[in-house]
GROMACS .gro file of C-alpha atoms in nm:
model
  264
    1MET     CA    1   0.808 -10.901  -5.509
    2VAL     CA    2   1.061 -10.671  -5.323
    3THR     CA    3   1.258 -10.566  -5.644
    4LYS     CA    4   0.895 -10.483  -5.799
    5GLN     CA    5   0.835 -10.267  -5.455
    6MET     CA    6   1.181 -10.128  -5.466
    7MET     CA    7   1.097  -9.988  -5.774
    8LYS     CA    8   0.813  -9.839  -5.700
    9LYS     CA    9   0.963  -9.630  -5.401
   10THR     CA   10   1.230  -9.503  -5.630
   11GLN     CA   11   0.940  -9.402  -5.887
   12GLY     CA   12   0.789  -9.234  -5.644
   13LYS     CA   13   1.131  -9.080  -5.482
   14GLN     CA   14   1.149  -8.952  -5.855
   15ALA     CA   15   0.827  -8.850  -5.891
   16VAL     CA   16   0.829  -8.616  -5.585
   17ALA     CA   17   1.213  -8.469  -5.656
   18LYS     CA   18   1.029  -8.367  -6.000
   19THR     CA   19   0.734  -8.237  -5.840
   20ASP     CA   20   0.976  -8.011  -5.573
   21LEU     CA   21   1.128  -7.940  -5.877
   22GLU     CA   22   0.876  -7.755  -6.112
   23THR     CA   23   0.678  -7.594  -5.783
   24ALA     CA   24   1.005  -7.431  -5.661
   25PRO     CA   25   0.970  -7.105  -5.502
   26ILE     CA   26   1.000  -6.783  -5.668
   27THR     CA   27   1.227  -6.620  -5.464
   28GLN     CA   28   1.483  -6.920  -5.534
   29GLN     CA   29   1.439  -6.913  -5.899
   30ALA     CA   30   1.514  -6.487  -5.851
   31GLU     CA   31   1.797  -6.575  -5.663
   32GLN     CA   32   1.973  -6.847  -5.941
   33ALA     CA   33   1.875  -6.543  -6.203
   34ASP     CA   34   2.111  -6.343  -5.991
   35ASN     CA   35   2.373  -6.551  -6.039
   36ALA     CA   36   2.328  -6.599  -6.410
   37TRP     CA   37   2.526  -6.439  -6.680
   38GLN     CA   38   2.418  -6.111  -6.835
   39PRO     CA   39   2.424  -6.086  -7.205
   40ALA     CA   40   2.687  -5.848  -7.301
   41ARG     CA   41   2.593  -5.478  -7.420
   42PRO     CA   42   2.736  -5.304  -7.700
   43ARG     CA   43   2.899  -4.976  -7.590
   44THR     CA   44   2.823  -4.680  -7.830
   45LEU     CA   45   2.992  -4.402  -7.916
   46VAL     CA   46   2.692  -4.229  -7.659
   47ASP     CA   47   2.822  -4.444  -7.377
   48HIS     CA   48   3.133  -4.387  -7.456
   49ALA     CA   49   3.135  -3.978  -7.424
   50VAL     CA   50   2.874  -4.008  -7.087
   51ASP     CA   51   3.221  -4.134  -6.942
   52ALA     CA   52   3.404  -3.951  -7.045
   53ILE     CA   53   3.229  -3.684  -6.910
   54LEU     CA   54   3.171  -3.840  -6.553
   55SER     CA   55   3.550  -3.973  -6.549
   56ALA     CA   56   3.675  -3.575  -6.625
   57ALA     CA   57   3.448  -3.482  -6.354
   58SER     CA   58   3.499  -3.730  -6.075
   59ARG     CA   59   3.895  -3.659  -6.108
   60GLY     CA   60   3.820  -3.249  -6.112
   61LEU     CA   61   3.950  -3.217  -6.544
   62ILE     CA   62   3.616  -3.066  -6.552
   63LEU     CA   63   3.486  -2.857  -6.198
   64PRO     CA   64   3.116  -2.779  -6.029
   65GLY     CA   65   3.010  -2.501  -6.218
   66ASP     CA   66   3.253  -2.517  -6.487
   67ARG     CA   67   3.088  -2.436  -6.902
   68ILE     CA   68   3.116  -2.725  -7.091
   69SER     CA   69   3.220  -2.693  -7.475
   70GLU     CA   70   3.052  -2.897  -7.733
   71PRO     CA   71   3.316  -2.827  -7.978
   72ASP     CA   72   3.568  -2.879  -7.689
   73LEU     CA   73   3.449  -3.206  -7.627
   74VAL     CA   74   3.461  -3.319  -7.994
   75GLN     CA   75   3.829  -3.199  -8.017
   76ARG     CA   76   3.927  -3.376  -7.695
   77LEU     CA   77   3.709  -3.694  -7.776
   78GLY     CA   78   3.729  -3.739  -8.166
   79MET     CA   79   3.370  -3.795  -8.161
   80SER     CA   80   3.116  -3.567  -8.410
   81ARG     CA   81   2.813  -3.362  -8.233
   82VAL     CA   82   2.579  -3.663  -8.272
   83PRO     CA   83   2.711  -3.865  -7.974
   84ILE     CA   84   2.833  -3.600  -7.749
   85ARG     CA   85   2.505  -3.421  -7.765
   86GLU     CA   86   2.316  -3.686  -7.655
   87ALA     CA   87   2.550  -3.783  -7.350
   88LEU     CA   88   2.519  -3.459  -7.270
   89ARG     CA   89   2.092  -3.489  -7.306
   90ILE     CA   90   2.158  -3.788  -7.109
   91LEU     CA   91   2.374  -3.647  -6.815
   92GLU     CA   92   2.139  -3.387  -6.818
   93SER     CA   93   1.858  -3.590  -6.726
   94GLN     CA   94   2.017  -3.753  -6.428
   95GLY     CA   95   2.149  -3.379  -6.254
   96ILE     CA   96   2.541  -3.434  -6.399
   97VAL     CA   97   2.471  -3.093  -6.581
   98SER     CA   98   2.261  -2.820  -6.670
   99SER     CA   99   2.150  -2.597  -6.928
  100GLU     CA  100   2.043  -2.310  -6.947
  101PRO     CA  101   1.997  -1.994  -7.212
  102TYR     CA  102   2.214  -1.786  -7.205
  103LYS     CA  103   2.490  -1.910  -6.987
  104GLY     CA  104   2.600  -2.299  -7.237
  105ILE     CA  105   2.588  -2.660  -7.030
  106ARG     CA  106   2.808  -2.630  -6.715
  107LEU     CA  107   2.890  -2.869  -6.463
  108MET     CA  108   2.681  -2.975  -6.181
  109ASP     CA  109   2.713  -2.762  -5.827
  110ILE     CA  110   2.780  -2.930  -5.550
  111SER     CA  111   2.787  -2.676  -5.257
  112GLN     CA  112   2.733  -2.754  -4.875
  113GLN     CA  113   2.320  -2.734  -4.932
  114ARG     CA  114   2.367  -2.971  -5.267
  115LEU     CA  115   2.546  -3.189  -5.064
  116GLU     CA  116   2.293  -3.220  -4.845
  117GLN     CA  117   2.016  -3.231  -4.991
  118ILE     CA  118   2.131  -3.531  -5.212
  119ILE     CA  119   2.197  -3.703  -4.856
  120ASP     CA  120   1.890  -3.590  -4.725
  121VAL     CA  121   1.725  -3.859  -5.064
  122ARG     CA  122   2.034  -4.116  -5.056
  123ILE     CA  123   1.994  -4.209  -4.670
  124PRO     CA  124   1.613  -4.217  -4.635
  125LEU     CA  125   1.681  -4.475  -4.929
  126GLU     CA  126   1.947  -4.708  -4.842
  127THR     CA  127   1.822  -4.742  -4.471
  128LEU     CA  128   1.522  -4.924  -4.591
  129ALA     CA  129   1.728  -5.105  -4.814
  130CYS     CA  130   1.931  -5.262  -4.550
  131GLN     CA  131   1.601  -5.263  -4.337
  132ARG     CA  132   1.439  -5.478  -4.624
  133ALA     CA  133   1.729  -5.698  -4.672
  134ILE     CA  134   1.858  -5.786  -4.346
  135GLU     CA  135   1.425  -5.837  -4.277
  136LEU     CA  136   1.404  -6.085  -4.603
  137GLY     CA  137   1.698  -6.280  -4.504
  138HIS     CA  138   1.928  -6.162  -4.762
  139ASN     CA  139   2.264  -6.064  -4.587
  140GLY     CA  140   2.402  -6.388  -4.589
  141SER     CA  141   2.720  -6.535  -4.752
  142ALA     CA  142   2.584  -6.494  -5.140
  143GLN     CA  143   2.530  -6.144  -5.056
  144ILE     CA  144   2.865  -6.082  -4.869
  145ALA     CA  145   3.005  -6.228  -5.056
  146ARG     CA  146   2.894  -5.973  -5.332
  147LEU     CA  147   2.990  -5.694  -5.184
  148ASN     CA  148   3.341  -5.818  -5.067
  149ALA     CA  149   3.369  -5.818  -5.456
  150SER     CA  150   3.314  -5.451  -5.477
  151VAL     CA  151   3.495  -5.403  -5.194
  152GLU     CA  152   3.816  -5.596  -5.380
  153GLU     CA  153   3.736  -5.384  -5.655
  154LEU     CA  154   3.754  -5.049  -5.499
  155VAL     CA  155   4.134  -5.209  -5.351
  156LEU     CA  156   4.232  -5.268  -5.766
  157MET     CA  157   4.140  -4.934  -5.863
  158GLN     CA  158   4.323  -4.807  -5.582
  159GLN     CA  159   4.632  -4.992  -5.624
  160ARG     CA  160   4.618  -4.812  -5.969
  161GLY     CA  161   4.532  -4.537  -5.878
  162ASP     CA  162   4.201  -4.531  -6.113
  163VAL     CA  163   3.992  -4.241  -5.929
  164TYR     CA  164   3.705  -4.256  -6.190
  165GLY     CA  165   3.713  -4.620  -6.183
  166PHE     CA  166   3.753  -4.634  -5.796
  167ALA     CA  167   3.407  -4.408  -5.783
  168SER     CA  168   3.249  -4.670  -5.987
  169ALA     CA  169   3.305  -4.942  -5.765
  170ASP     CA  170   3.203  -4.707  -5.478
  171THR     CA  171   2.903  -4.690  -5.673
  172GLU     CA  172   2.825  -4.962  -5.763
  173PHE     CA  173   2.918  -5.105  -5.387
  174HIS     CA  174   2.562  -4.892  -5.333
  175ARG     CA  175   2.408  -5.009  -5.604
  176VAL     CA  176   2.424  -5.376  -5.512
  177LEU     CA  177   2.337  -5.315  -5.089
  178CYS     CA  178   2.038  -5.185  -5.253
  179SER     CA  179   1.969  -5.477  -5.502
  180PHE     CA  180   1.925  -5.692  -5.226
  181ALA     CA  181   1.608  -5.544  -5.068
  182ASN     CA  182   1.487  -5.646  -5.377
  183ASN     CA  183   1.225  -5.339  -5.504
  184PRO     CA  184   1.314  -5.198  -5.852
  185VAL     CA  185   1.093  -4.922  -5.708
  186LEU     CA  186   1.408  -4.833  -5.435
  187SER     CA  187   1.670  -4.900  -5.698
  188LYS     CA  188   1.502  -4.645  -5.986
  189LEU     CA  189   1.517  -4.396  -5.765
  190TRP     CA  190   1.871  -4.439  -5.579
  191GLU     CA  191   1.968  -4.473  -5.983
  192SER     CA  192   1.834  -4.134  -6.023
  193ILE     CA  193   2.098  -3.988  -5.798
  194ALA     CA  194   2.416  -4.216  -5.854
  195ARG     CA  195   2.596  -4.064  -6.110
  196GLN     CA  196   2.562  -3.733  -5.917
  197LEU     CA  197   2.730  -4.023  -5.656
  198THR     CA  198   2.962  -4.100  -5.912
  199VAL     CA  199   3.108  -3.726  -5.928
  200ILE     CA  200   3.107  -3.645  -5.526
  201PHE     CA  201   3.315  -3.979  -5.443
  202GLY     CA  202   3.578  -3.939  -5.745
  203LEU     CA  203   3.633  -3.562  -5.548
  204SER     CA  204   3.646  -3.728  -5.304
  205THR     CA  205   3.955  -3.909  -5.275
  206MET     CA  206   4.148  -3.595  -5.331
  207GLY     CA  207   4.021  -3.468  -4.917
  208LYS     CA  208   4.057  -3.807  -4.801
  209SER     CA  209   4.252  -4.153  -4.848
  210MET     CA  210   4.131  -4.418  -5.055
  211GLU     CA  211   4.246  -4.696  -4.783
  212ALA     CA  212   4.044  -4.513  -4.536
  213ILE     CA  213   3.724  -4.514  -4.788
  214ILE     CA  214   3.814  -4.857  -4.833
  215GLU     CA  215   3.816  -4.954  -4.489
  216GLU     CA  216   3.447  -4.767  -4.407
  217HIS     CA  217   3.330  -5.013  -4.675
  218ARG     CA  218   3.471  -5.297  -4.473
  219GLN     CA  219   3.269  -5.181  -4.190
  220LEU     CA  220   2.940  -5.144  -4.371
  221VAL     CA  221   3.006  -5.530  -4.457
  222ARG     CA  222   3.052  -5.604  -4.128
  223VAL     CA  223   2.786  -5.480  -3.990
  224PHE     CA  224   2.590  -5.569  -4.240
  225ALA     CA  225   2.610  -5.956  -4.186
  226ALA     CA  226   2.564  -5.920  -3.830
  227GLY     CA  227   2.253  -5.843  -3.888
  228ASP     CA  228   2.172  -5.578  -3.649
  229ILE     CA  229   1.870  -5.346  -3.837
  230ASN     CA  230   1.937  -5.041  -3.556
  231GLN     CA  231   2.289  -5.030  -3.585
  232MET     CA  232   2.266  -5.088  -3.951
  233LEU     CA  233   2.092  -4.785  -4.027
  234ARG     CA  234   2.328  -4.611  -3.768
  235GLU     CA  235   2.652  -4.690  -3.997
  236ILE     CA  236   2.452  -4.614  -4.254
  237GLU     CA  237   2.391  -4.256  -4.093
  238LEU     CA  238   2.746  -4.246  -4.005
  239HIS     CA  239   2.883  -4.376  -4.366
  240VAL     CA  240   2.717  -4.112  -4.581
  241ARG     CA  241   2.603  -3.763  -4.305
  242VAL     CA  242   2.923  -3.781  -4.149
  243GLN     CA  243   3.191  -3.932  -4.286
  244ALA     CA  244   3.101  -3.747  -4.623
  245LEU     CA  245   3.092  -3.425  -4.456
  246ASP     CA  246   3.437  -3.441  -4.309
  247VAL     CA  247   3.542  -3.387  -4.660
  248ASP     CA  248   3.594  -3.045  -4.733
  249TYR     CA  249   3.465  -2.982  -5.105
  250GLN     CA  250   3.478  -2.665  -5.148
  251LYS     CA  251   3.832  -2.683  -5.059
  252ILE     CA  252   3.920  -2.845  -5.310
  253ILE     CA  253   3.735  -2.750  -5.565
  254ALA     CA  254   3.921  -2.382  -5.533
  255GLU     CA  255   4.235  -2.575  -5.493
  256ARG     CA  256   4.193  -2.714  -5.830
  257ARG     CA  257   4.079  -2.436  -5.983
  258ARG     CA  258   4.407  -2.287  -5.837
  259ALA     CA  259   4.617  -2.513  -5.986
  260ALA     CA  260   4.411  -2.525  -6.365
  261SER     CA  261   4.493  -2.094  -6.405
  262GLN     CA  262   4.845  -2.196  -6.294
  263THR     CA  263   4.905  -2.379  -6.551
  264ALA     CA  264   4.682  -2.277  -6.824
   0.00000   0.00000   0.00000
């Protein structure tokens, strides 16, 4: 009799456990999906062309306002015009290049006005993302570990002296931060300026040390982990507007253009 009662209790516990598993909250399933491996996507010639142009722009090999020639890219990248033309079409849709009649294709402008326009869009998106993330409790150990991994990627790129890799890691840090809001509309809006930010981040390393930039991101992680929404909003404002405008982009561009003319 005792054995039968114990078996019934065990079966009851198993049934409860099974029911709990079957009715796991959607949020738990979403967190599991976030930690799951993502299938690799084959890289095309268009992908390589996009990366090559972004890399050149972020390293100052192509400067804001410079004309971009398809035949020149064909020669430099060893590709046909087809993937290069498609890459330029994609980059134009994302604001990296512009095409005008009789003027051809040119790299995006980085004037003071353009920087402030980008900042005016970026700050509301990132502050909203951080606010929602903290309200949802998405500033715990799992999220902080992902942000710290992004910071370590910045450190690795600094050690390698890879400006484009560093700029891409900077962009990825903010992409990850915005993702914690679990708002696909917000993330899609942020992605619309992401590649413009990569170019800007790359050029910023010519006016500010990578060490300083890394420390700014570590501070963001510390404040985000603390969970004080008002303090986080102030930190985003400081990081995006004040610290970004510390860099004299016009001076960087002028110096790079002068150096290029001397070696031509």
